[in-house]
Short mmCIF file of C-alpha atoms in Angstrom, two decimals:
data_model
loop_
_atom_site.label_atom_id
_atom_site.label_comp_id
_atom_site.label_asym_id
_atom_site.label_seq_id
_atom_site.Cartn_x
_atom_site.Cartn_y
_atom_site.Cartn_z
CA MET A 1 48.20 23.64 0.46
CA LEU A 2 47.33 26.66 -1.64
CA THR A 3 48.90 30.03 -0.99
CA THR A 4 47.94 33.28 -2.73
CA LEU A 5 50.33 36.21 -2.89
CA SER A 6 49.99 39.56 -4.58
CA GLY A 7 52.70 41.17 -6.58
CA THR A 8 53.59 43.10 -9.73
CA TYR A 9 55.03 42.05 -13.09
CA ARG A 10 57.49 44.53 -14.52
CA ASP A 11 60.07 44.17 -17.31
CA GLY A 12 59.99 40.35 -17.31
CA THR A 13 60.23 39.99 -13.52
CA ILE A 14 57.57 39.23 -10.91
CA PHE A 15 57.93 41.22 -7.68
CA LEU A 16 56.02 39.67 -4.75
CA ASP A 17 54.60 41.94 -2.06
CA GLU A 18 55.66 39.45 0.63
CA ALA A 19 57.85 36.37 0.93
CA PRO A 20 56.03 33.00 0.85
CA GLN A 21 56.36 30.69 3.88
CA ILE A 22 57.60 27.79 1.71
CA ASP A 23 61.08 26.29 2.13
CA HIS A 24 61.12 23.85 -0.81
CA GLU A 25 60.60 23.86 -4.56
CA VAL A 26 56.92 23.81 -5.60
CA PRO A 27 55.09 24.34 -8.88
CA VAL A 28 53.31 27.71 -9.26
CA LEU A 29 50.66 29.24 -11.48
CA VAL A 30 50.77 32.92 -12.43
CA THR A 31 47.59 34.80 -13.37
CA PHE A 32 47.84 38.26 -14.86
CA LEU A 33 45.03 40.58 -13.82
CA GLN A 34 44.07 43.23 -16.35
CA GLU A 35 43.02 46.56 -14.96
CA THR A 36 39.64 47.51 -16.37
CA THR A 37 38.13 50.93 -16.72
CA GLN A 38 34.64 49.77 -17.62
CA LEU A 39 31.79 51.76 -16.23
CA PRO A 40 29.46 49.73 -14.02
CA THR A 41 26.51 48.39 -15.95
CA GLU A 42 22.96 49.06 -14.86
CA ARG A 43 21.91 46.42 -12.35
CA LYS A 44 18.89 44.32 -13.10
CA GLY A 45 16.46 43.14 -10.46
CA VAL A 46 14.23 44.63 -7.83
CA ARG A 47 15.21 47.85 -6.11
CA LEU A 48 14.79 48.02 -2.35
CA GLY A 49 11.52 49.69 -1.43
CA SER A 50 10.02 49.30 -4.88
CA TRP A 51 6.99 47.38 -3.50
CA GLU A 52 6.24 49.96 -0.81
CA GLY A 53 2.52 50.73 -0.72
CA LYS A 54 1.69 48.10 -3.36
CA TYR A 55 0.64 45.34 -0.96
CA LYS A 56 -0.89 44.98 2.48
CA VAL A 57 -0.23 42.31 5.10
CA PRO A 58 -3.52 41.12 6.67
CA ASP A 59 -4.07 42.04 10.34
CA ASP A 60 -4.45 38.34 11.25
CA PHE A 61 -1.19 37.31 9.53
CA ASN A 62 0.42 35.97 12.75
CA ASP A 63 -2.74 34.30 14.13
CA PRO A 64 -2.69 30.50 14.46
CA ILE A 65 -4.01 28.57 11.46
CA ASP A 66 -7.12 26.56 12.44
CA ASP A 67 -6.49 24.00 9.69
CA LEU A 68 -3.39 22.77 11.56
CA ALA A 69 -5.06 22.39 14.99
CA ASP A 70 -5.35 18.60 14.54
CA TYR A 71 -1.59 18.27 14.16
CA MET A 72 -0.55 20.33 17.17
#
């Protein structure tokens, strides 16, 4: 079973925000999270609405396809 708890490291001691529900000795891993102050980078990709007015859906888009009539 894996359990994740949050806490704070201060002056050589780890302070957990809550007590774990474990009643026996178990191995643990401690990961230190660095606070970052990086500004968000510009996102790559397509912006919503960027294709507006650049294409047209045909009026018969939802009509049955005659080529598939033999299979239906």
